[in-house]
Short mmCIF file of C-alpha atoms in Angstrom, two decimals:
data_model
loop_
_atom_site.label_atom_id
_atom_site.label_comp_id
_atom_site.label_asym_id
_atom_site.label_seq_id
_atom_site.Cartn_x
_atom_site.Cartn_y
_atom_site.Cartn_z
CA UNK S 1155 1.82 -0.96 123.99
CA UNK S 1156 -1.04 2.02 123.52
CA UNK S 1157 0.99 3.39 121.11
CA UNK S 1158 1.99 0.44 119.24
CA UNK S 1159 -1.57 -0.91 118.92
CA UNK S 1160 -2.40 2.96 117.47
CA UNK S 1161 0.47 2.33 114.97
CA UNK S 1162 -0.66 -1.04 113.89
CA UNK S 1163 -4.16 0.25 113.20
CA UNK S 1164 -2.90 3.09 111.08
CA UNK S 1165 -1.38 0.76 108.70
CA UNK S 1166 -4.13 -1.06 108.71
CA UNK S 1167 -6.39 1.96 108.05
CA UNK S 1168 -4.33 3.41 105.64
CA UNK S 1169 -3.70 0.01 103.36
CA UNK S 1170 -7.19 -0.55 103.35
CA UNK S 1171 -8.25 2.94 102.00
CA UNK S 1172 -6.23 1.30 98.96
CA UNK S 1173 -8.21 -1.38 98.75
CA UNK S 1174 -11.57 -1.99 96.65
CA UNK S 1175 -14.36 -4.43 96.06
CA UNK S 1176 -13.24 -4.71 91.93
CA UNK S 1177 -9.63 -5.98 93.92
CA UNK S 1178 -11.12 -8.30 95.81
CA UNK S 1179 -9.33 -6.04 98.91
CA UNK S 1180 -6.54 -8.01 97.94
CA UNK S 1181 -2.85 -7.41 99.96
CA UNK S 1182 0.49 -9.12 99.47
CA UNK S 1183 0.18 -12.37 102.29
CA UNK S 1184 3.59 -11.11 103.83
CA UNK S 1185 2.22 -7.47 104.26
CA UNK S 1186 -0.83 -8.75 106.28
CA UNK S 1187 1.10 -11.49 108.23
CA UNK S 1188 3.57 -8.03 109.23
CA UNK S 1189 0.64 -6.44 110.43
CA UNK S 1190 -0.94 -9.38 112.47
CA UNK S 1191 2.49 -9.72 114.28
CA UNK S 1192 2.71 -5.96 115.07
CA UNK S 1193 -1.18 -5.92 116.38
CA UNK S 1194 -1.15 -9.51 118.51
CA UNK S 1195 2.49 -8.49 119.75
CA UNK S 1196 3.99 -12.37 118.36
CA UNK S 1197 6.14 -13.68 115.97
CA UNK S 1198 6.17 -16.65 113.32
CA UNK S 1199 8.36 -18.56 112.11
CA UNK S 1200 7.86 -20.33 108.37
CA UNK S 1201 8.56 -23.50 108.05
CA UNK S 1202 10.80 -24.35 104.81
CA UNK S 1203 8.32 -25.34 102.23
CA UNK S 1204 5.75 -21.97 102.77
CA UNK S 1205 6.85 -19.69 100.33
CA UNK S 1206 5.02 -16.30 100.84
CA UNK S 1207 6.86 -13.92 98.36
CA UNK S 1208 4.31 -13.31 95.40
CA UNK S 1209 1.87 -14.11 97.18
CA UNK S 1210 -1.44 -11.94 97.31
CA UNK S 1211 -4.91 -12.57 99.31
CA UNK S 1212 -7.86 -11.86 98.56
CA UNK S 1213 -10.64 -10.23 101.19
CA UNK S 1214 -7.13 -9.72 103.47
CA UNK S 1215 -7.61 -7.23 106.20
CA UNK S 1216 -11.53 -9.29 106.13
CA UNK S 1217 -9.82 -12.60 107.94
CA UNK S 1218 -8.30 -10.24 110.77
CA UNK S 1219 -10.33 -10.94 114.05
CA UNK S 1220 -9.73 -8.44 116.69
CA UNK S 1221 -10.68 -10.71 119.27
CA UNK S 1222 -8.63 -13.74 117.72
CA UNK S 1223 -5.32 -14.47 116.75
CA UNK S 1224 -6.12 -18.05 115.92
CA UNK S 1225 -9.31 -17.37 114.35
CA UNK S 1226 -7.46 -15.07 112.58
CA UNK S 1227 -4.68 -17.73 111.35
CA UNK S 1228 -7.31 -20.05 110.36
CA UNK S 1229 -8.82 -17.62 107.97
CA UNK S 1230 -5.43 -16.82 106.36
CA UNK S 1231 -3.75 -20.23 106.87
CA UNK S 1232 -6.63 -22.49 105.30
CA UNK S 1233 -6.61 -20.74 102.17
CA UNK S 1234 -3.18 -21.74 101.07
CA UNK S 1235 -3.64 -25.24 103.38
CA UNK S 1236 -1.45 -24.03 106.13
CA UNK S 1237 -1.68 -24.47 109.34
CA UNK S 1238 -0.38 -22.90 112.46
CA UNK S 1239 1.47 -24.32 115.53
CA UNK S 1240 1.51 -22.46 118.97
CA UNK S 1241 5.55 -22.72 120.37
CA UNK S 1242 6.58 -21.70 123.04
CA UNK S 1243 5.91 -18.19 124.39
CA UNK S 1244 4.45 -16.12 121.63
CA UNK S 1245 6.19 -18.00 118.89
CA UNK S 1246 3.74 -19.46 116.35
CA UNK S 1247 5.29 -21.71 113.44
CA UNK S 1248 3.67 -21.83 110.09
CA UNK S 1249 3.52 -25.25 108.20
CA UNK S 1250 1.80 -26.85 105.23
CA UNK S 1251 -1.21 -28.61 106.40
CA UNK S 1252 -0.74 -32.41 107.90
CA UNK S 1253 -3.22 -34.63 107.54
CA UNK S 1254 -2.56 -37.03 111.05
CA UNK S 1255 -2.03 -33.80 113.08
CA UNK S 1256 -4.67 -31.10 114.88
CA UNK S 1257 -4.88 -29.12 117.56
CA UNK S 1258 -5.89 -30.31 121.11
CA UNK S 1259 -9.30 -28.86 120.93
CA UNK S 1260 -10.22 -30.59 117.83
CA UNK S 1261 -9.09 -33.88 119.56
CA UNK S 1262 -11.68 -32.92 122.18
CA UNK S 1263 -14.33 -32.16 119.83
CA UNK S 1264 -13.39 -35.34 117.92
CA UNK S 1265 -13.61 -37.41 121.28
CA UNK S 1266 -16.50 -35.67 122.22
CA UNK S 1267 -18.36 -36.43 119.19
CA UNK S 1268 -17.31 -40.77 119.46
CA UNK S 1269 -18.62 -40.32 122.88
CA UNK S 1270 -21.95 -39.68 121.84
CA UNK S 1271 -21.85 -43.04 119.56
CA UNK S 1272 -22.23 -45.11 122.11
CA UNK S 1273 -23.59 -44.80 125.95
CA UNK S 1274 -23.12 -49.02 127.04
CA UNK S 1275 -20.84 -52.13 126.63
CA UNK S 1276 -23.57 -52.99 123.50
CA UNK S 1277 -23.05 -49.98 121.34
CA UNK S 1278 -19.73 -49.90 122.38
CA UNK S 1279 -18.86 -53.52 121.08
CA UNK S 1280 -20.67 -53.14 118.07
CA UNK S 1281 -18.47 -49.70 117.03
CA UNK S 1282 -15.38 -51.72 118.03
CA UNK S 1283 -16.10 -54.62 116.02
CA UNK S 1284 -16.70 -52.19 112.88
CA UNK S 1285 -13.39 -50.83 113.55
CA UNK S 1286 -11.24 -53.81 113.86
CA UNK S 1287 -13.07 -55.34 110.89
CA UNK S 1288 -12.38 -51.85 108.73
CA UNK S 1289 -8.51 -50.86 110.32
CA UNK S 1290 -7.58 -54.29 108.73
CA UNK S 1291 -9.50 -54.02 105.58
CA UNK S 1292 -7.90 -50.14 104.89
CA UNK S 1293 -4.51 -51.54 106.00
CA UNK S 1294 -4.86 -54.34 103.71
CA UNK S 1295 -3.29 -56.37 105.92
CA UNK S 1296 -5.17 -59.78 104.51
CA UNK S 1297 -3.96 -59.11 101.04
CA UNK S 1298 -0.20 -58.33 102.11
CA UNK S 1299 -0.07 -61.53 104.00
CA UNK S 1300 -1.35 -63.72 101.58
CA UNK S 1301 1.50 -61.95 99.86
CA UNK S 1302 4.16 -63.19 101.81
CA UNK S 1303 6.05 -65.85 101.62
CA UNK S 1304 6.68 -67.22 105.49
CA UNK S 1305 9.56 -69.68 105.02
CA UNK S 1306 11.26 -71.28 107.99
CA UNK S 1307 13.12 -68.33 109.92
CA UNK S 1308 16.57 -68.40 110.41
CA UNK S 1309 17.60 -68.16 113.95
CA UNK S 1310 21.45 -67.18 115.14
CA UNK S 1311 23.05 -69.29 117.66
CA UNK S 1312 22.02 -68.27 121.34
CA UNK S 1313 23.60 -66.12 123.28
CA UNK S 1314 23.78 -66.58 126.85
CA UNK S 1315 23.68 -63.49 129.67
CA UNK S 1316 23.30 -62.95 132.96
CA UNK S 1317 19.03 -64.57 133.56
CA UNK S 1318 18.29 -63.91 129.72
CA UNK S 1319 19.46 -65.02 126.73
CA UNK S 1320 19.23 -63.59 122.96
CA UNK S 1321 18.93 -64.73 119.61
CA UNK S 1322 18.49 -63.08 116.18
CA UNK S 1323 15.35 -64.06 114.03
CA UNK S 1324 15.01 -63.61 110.20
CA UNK S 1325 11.79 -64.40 108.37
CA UNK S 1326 11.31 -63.78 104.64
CA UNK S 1327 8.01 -61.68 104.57
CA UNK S 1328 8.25 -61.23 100.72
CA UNK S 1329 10.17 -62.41 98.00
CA UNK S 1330 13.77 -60.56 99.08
CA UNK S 1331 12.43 -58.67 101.49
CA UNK S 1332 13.12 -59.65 105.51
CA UNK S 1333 11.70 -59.65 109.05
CA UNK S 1334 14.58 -58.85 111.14
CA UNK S 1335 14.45 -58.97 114.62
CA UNK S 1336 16.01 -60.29 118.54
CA UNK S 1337 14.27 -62.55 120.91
CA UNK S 1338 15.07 -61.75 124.31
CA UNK S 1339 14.31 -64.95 126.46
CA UNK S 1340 14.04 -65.94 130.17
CA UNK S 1341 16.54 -68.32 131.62
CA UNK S 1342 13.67 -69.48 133.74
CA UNK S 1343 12.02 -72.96 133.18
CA UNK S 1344 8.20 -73.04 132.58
CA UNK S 1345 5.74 -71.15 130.65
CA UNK S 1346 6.91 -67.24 130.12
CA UNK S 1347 4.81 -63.94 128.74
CA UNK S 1348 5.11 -63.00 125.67
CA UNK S 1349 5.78 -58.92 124.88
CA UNK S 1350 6.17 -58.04 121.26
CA UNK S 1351 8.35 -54.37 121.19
CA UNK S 1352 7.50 -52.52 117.79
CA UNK S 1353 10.31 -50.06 117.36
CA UNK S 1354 9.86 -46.06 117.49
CA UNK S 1355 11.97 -43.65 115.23
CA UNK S 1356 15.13 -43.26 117.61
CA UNK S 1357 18.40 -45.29 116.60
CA UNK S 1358 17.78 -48.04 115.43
CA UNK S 1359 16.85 -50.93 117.91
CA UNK S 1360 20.37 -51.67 118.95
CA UNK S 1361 20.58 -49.02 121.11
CA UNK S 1362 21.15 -49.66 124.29
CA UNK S 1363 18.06 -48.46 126.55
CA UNK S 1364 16.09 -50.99 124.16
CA UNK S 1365 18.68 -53.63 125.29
CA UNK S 1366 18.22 -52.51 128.73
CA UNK S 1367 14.32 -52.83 128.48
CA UNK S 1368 14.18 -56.03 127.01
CA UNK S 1369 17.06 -57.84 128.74
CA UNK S 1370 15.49 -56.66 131.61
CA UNK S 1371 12.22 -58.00 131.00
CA UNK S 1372 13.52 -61.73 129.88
CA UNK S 1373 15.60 -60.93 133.37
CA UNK S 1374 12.06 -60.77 135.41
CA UNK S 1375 10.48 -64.20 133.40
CA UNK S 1376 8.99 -62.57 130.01
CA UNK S 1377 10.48 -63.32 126.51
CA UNK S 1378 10.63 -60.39 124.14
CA UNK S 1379 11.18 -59.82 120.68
CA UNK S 1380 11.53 -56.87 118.89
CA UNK S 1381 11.97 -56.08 114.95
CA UNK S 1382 13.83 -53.46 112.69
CA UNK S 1383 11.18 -50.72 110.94
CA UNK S 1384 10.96 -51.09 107.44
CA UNK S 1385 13.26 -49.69 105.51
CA UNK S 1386 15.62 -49.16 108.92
CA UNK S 1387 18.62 -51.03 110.08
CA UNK S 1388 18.86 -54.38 108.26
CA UNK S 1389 15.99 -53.91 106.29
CA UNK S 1390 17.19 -51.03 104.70
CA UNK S 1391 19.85 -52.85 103.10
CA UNK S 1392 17.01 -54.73 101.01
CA UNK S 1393 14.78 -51.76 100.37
CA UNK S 1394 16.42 -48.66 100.72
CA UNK S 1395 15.87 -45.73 103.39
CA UNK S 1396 13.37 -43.90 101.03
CA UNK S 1397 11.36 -46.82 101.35
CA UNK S 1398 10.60 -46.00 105.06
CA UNK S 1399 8.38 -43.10 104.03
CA UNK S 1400 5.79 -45.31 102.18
CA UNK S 1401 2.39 -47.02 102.51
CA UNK S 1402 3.92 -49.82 102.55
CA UNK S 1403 5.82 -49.50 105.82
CA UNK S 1404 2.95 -49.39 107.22
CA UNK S 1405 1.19 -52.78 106.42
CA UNK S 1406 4.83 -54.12 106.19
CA UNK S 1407 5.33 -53.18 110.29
CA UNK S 1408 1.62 -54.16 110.91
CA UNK S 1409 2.27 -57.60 109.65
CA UNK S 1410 5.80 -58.11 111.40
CA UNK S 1411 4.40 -57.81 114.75
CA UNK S 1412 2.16 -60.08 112.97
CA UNK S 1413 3.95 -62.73 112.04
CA UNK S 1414 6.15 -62.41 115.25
CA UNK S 1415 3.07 -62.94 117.39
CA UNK S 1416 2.02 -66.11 115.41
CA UNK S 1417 5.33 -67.32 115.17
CA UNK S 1418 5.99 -67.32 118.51
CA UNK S 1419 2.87 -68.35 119.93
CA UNK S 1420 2.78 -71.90 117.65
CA UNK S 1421 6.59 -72.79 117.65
CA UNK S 1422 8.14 -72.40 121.20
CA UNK S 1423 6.60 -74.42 123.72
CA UNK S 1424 8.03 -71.66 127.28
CA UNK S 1425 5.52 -69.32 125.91
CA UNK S 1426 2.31 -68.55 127.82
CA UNK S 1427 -0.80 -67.83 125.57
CA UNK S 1428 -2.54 -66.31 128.05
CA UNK S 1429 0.21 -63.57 128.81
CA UNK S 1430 0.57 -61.88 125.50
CA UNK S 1431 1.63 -58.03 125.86
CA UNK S 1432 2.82 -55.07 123.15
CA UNK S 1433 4.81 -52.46 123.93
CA UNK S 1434 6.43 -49.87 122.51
CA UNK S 1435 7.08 -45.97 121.88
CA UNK S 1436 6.23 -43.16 119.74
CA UNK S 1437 5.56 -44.95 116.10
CA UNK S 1438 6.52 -48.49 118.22
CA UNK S 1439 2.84 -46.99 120.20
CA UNK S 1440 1.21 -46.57 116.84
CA UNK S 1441 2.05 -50.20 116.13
CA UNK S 1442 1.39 -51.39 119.48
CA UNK S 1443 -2.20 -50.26 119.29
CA UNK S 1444 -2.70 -50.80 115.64
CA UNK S 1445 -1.27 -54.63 116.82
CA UNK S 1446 -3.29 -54.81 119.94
CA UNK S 1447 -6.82 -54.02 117.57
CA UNK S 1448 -5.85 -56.85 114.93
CA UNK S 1449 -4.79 -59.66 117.06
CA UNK S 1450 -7.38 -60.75 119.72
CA UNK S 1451 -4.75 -63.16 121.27
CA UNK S 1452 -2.99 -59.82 122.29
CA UNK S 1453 -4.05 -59.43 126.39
CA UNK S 1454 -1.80 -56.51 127.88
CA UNK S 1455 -0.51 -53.15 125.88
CA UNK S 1456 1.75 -50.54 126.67
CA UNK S 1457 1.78 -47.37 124.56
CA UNK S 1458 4.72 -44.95 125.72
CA UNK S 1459 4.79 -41.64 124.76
CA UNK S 1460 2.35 -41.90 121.64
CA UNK S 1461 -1.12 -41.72 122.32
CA UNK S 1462 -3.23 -38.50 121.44
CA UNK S 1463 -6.68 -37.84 119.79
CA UNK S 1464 -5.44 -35.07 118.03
CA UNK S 1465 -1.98 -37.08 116.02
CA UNK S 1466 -1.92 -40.23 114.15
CA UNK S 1467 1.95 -40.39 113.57
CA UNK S 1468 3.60 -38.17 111.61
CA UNK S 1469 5.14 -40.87 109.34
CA UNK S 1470 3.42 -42.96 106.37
CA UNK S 1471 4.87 -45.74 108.52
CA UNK S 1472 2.33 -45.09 111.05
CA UNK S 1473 -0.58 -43.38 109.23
CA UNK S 1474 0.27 -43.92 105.46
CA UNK S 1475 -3.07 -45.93 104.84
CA UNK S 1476 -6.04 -44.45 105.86
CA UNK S 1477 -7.08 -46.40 108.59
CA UNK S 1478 -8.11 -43.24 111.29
CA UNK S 1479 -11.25 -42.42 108.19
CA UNK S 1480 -12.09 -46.14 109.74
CA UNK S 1481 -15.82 -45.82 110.82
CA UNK S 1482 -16.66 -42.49 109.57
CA UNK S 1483 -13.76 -41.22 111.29
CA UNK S 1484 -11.88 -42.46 114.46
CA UNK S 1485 -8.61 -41.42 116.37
CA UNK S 1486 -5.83 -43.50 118.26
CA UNK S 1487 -7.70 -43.32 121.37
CA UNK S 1488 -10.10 -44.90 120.39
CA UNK S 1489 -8.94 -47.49 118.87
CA UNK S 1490 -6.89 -47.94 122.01
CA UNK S 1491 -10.37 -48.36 123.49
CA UNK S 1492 -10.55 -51.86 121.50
CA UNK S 1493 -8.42 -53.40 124.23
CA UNK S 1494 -10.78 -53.38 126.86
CA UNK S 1495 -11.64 -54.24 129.01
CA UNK S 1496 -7.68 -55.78 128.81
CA UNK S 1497 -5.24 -54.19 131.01
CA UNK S 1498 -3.45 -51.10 129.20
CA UNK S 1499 -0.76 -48.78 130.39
CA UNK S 1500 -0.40 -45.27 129.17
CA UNK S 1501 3.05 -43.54 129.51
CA UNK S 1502 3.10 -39.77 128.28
CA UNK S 1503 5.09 -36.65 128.85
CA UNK S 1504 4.70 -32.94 129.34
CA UNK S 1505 7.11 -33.02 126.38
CA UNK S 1506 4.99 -33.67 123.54
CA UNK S 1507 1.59 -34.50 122.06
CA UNK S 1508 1.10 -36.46 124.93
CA UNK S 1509 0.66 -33.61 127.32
CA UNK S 1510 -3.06 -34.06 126.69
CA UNK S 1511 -3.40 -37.52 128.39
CA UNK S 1512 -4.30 -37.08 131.79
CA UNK S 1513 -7.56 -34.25 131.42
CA UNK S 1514 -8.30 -35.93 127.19
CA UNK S 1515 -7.51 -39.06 126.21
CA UNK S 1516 -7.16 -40.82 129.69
CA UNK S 1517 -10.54 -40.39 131.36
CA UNK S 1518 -12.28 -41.14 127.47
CA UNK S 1519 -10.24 -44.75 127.93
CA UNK S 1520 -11.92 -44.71 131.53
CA UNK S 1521 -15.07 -43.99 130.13
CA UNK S 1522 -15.18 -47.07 127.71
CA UNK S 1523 -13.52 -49.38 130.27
CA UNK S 1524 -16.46 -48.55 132.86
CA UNK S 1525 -18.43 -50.04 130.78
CA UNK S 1526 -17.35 -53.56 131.64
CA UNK S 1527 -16.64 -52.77 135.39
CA UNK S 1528 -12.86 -52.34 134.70
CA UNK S 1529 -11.88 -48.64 135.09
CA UNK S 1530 -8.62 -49.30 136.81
CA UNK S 1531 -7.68 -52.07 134.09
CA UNK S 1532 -6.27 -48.84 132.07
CA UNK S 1533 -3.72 -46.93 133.96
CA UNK S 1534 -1.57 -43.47 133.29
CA UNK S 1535 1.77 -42.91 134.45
CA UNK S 1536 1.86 -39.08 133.70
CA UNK S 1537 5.51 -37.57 133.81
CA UNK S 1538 5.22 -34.00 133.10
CA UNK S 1539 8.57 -32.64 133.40
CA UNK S 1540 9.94 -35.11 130.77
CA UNK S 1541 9.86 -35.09 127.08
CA UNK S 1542 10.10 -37.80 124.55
CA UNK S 1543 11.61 -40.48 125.15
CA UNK S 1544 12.45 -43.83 126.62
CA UNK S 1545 14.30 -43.09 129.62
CA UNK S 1546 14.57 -44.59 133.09
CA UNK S 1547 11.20 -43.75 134.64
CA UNK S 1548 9.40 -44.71 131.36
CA UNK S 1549 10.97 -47.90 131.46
CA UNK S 1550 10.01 -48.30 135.24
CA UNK S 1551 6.79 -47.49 134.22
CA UNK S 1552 6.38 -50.22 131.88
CA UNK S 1553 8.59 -52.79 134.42
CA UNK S 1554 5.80 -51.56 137.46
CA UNK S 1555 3.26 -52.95 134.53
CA UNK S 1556 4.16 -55.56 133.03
CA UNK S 1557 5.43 -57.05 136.87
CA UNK S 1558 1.91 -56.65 138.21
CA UNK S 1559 -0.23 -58.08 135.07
CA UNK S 1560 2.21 -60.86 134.28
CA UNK S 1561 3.39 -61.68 137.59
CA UNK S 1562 7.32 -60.56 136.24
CA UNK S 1563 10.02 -60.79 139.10
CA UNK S 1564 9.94 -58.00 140.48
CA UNK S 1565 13.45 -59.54 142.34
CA UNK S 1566 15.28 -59.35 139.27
CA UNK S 1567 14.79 -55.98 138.02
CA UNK S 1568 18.60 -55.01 137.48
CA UNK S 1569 18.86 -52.84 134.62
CA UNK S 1570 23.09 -52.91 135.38
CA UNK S 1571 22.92 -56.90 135.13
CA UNK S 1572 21.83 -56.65 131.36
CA UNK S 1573 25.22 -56.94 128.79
CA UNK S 1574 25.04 -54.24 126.23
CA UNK S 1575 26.02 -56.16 123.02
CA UNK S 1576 27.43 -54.55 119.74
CA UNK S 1577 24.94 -53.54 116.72
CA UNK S 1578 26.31 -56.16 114.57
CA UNK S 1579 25.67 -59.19 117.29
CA UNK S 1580 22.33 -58.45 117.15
CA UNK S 1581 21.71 -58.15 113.19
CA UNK S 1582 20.85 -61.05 111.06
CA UNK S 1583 23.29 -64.04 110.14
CA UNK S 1584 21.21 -63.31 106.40
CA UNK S 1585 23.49 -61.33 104.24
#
């Protein structure tokens, strides 16, 4: 290693004797990046769109701190708006810069610094009240639904199952462009919770652990509805795929889970105003929180496997207007704060950006919720061998929840007793 380290510095020494102040001490980008590798002993890999053949920087061997290897990435990186990512062992990949995305310790600092904003329920509930008024204005959620045209939905015949039922909803949003969507209802008579599922980014919403969550959940006395993403599933038929990637998805999603809400709450008469929940995961988390900020009628939320103060969503479906520069600057966990003192349930994973939950993001949602004498109103079910997903203990997770805040039957939690049906039962009768 003595000798390697001797090498490295020879190189070094003997580029830099080329160098001069008239050539700004310039060196060819991939020429320093070789000798960064050969003096920190780690390797990078480039992601497809950083190109660094050609490429010459200025002040080079200047950026290099001895005592840094990040430091030392940050000085190279942020002058062609890269960034780096630590992989796993002493792997480091090197992409263009993201705007939702940082490292952990800026979601610290970041945390850190709304902490000092406010110290008691008062200054808390005037910072949340600037947020929710500012998410919705950046979102322009006002302006899309006035927009839309909300004609009378078109519901599929029901379909009965074992203590559930389901049925398809379509509702016209905009001119030609569709709400699509499956109610999952209790068999149950009487008044029922309501859980709104925003869909994440895995196959479509006809696969079959969403089935299994959601029949299981109408199984235990809740009704459920969930809704394609824009530009996914049915809706892609109308828009296209591309169309996913877009601004618009994101006030599009925002005001399905929406509309569903409303819908629901002022048309079917087994629904229980009181017991309103959202869950989802991954970008279905983005939307639950960004849905459990706008609507006030909202009083339970389950985020799985999304939250983090350091990532906003990597799609434009989750972050594509700028509602995180909301209030000077905010971050998803705080405006996951906005729920309390409400109950909330946080699933995350040793898998991905949620690894941060239980020492970060978790004890800042304690924080805020102490304020109104309701710490253990938010909860974390931590699961830090898994990765991310929506598996079985995820989903148990979110049953344990939702069976304790809504009083769900606990009795019939059966996830065998729920009937996988085809994709094409549970698309649309709109063609």
């Amino acid at each position: 290693m003595r000798k390697l380290l001797i090498a490295a510095l020879a190189v070094l020494s003997t580029t830099a004797m080329a160098q001069t102040f008239e050539t700004r001490f310039e060196r060819p980008v991939h020429d320093l990046m070789g000798d960064v590798v050969r003096r920190f002993g780690v390797r990078f890999k480039f992601d497809s769109n950083v190109d660094t053949v050609g490429r010459r920087l200025p002040y080079a061997d200047f950026r290099v701190r001895p005592y840094s290897l990040e430091t030392t990435l940050d000085n190279i990186c942020k002058y062609y708006d890269w960034n780096w990512w630590k992989q796993s062992g002493n792997v480091y990949k090197i992409k263009l810069y993201e705007y939702p995305r940082r490292h952990e310790q800026e979601g610290k600092l970041m945390l850190d610094y709304l902490s000092t904003l406010y110290h008691n329920k008062e200054e808390w509930e005037a910072r949340r009240d600037s947020l929710r008024r500012e998410v919705r204005q950046r979102l322009e959620l006002d302006a899309f639904l006035d927009s839309c045209v909300l004609g009378k939905p078109l519901l599929s015949k029901v379909r009965k199952h074992d203590g559930y039922t389901t049925q398809n909803i379509c509702i016209e949003l905009t001119p030609g462009q569709h709400l699509f969507g499956t109610i999952y209802a209790s068999t149950k008579k009487g008044k029922h919770a309501l859980i709104i599922c925003p869909d994440g980014h895995w196959p479509m919403r006809y696969r079959k652990d969403e089935q299994q969550r959601l029949g299981t959940l109408a199984r235990m006395g809740a009704v459920c509805v969930d809704f394609d993403l824009y530009g996914w599933g049915e809706s892609e038929q109308e828009v296209g795929a591309a169309a996913h990637h877009t601004s618009r998805a994101h006030v599009y999603q925002a005001a399905c889970g929406y509309v569903l809400l409303d819908y629901m709450l002022k048309n079917r008469k087994d629904i229980d105003p009181q017991r309103v929940g959202v869950m989802g995961g991954s970008g279905g988390g983005t939307h639950t929180v960004l849905l459990s900020l706008l609507d006030d009628r909202v009083t339970a939320s389950a985020p799985v496997v999304h939250l983090a103060s350091h990532f906003d969503g990597g799609c434009p479906c989750e972050s594509g207007k700028p509602v995180q520069l909301s209030g000077g600057g905010t971050c998803e966990a705080e405006l996951a704060a906005v729920m309390a003192p409400k109950p909330m349930l946080i699933v995350s994973d040793g898998g991905d950006w949620t690894n941060t939950v239980p020492t970060l993001e978790f004890p800042y949602l304690q924080r805020i919720y102490s304020f109104y004498g309701a710490r253990d109103q938010v909860r974390n079910v931590h699961l830090p061998s898994e990765r991310h997903d929506f598996r079985e203990n995820k989903r148990q997770a979110v049953y344990d929840f939702f069976i304790d805040v809504f009083g769900l039957d606990r009795t019939m939690l059966d996830e065998s007793k729920v009937e996988i049906e085809p994709a094409e039962a549970l698309k649309s009768l709109y063609k």
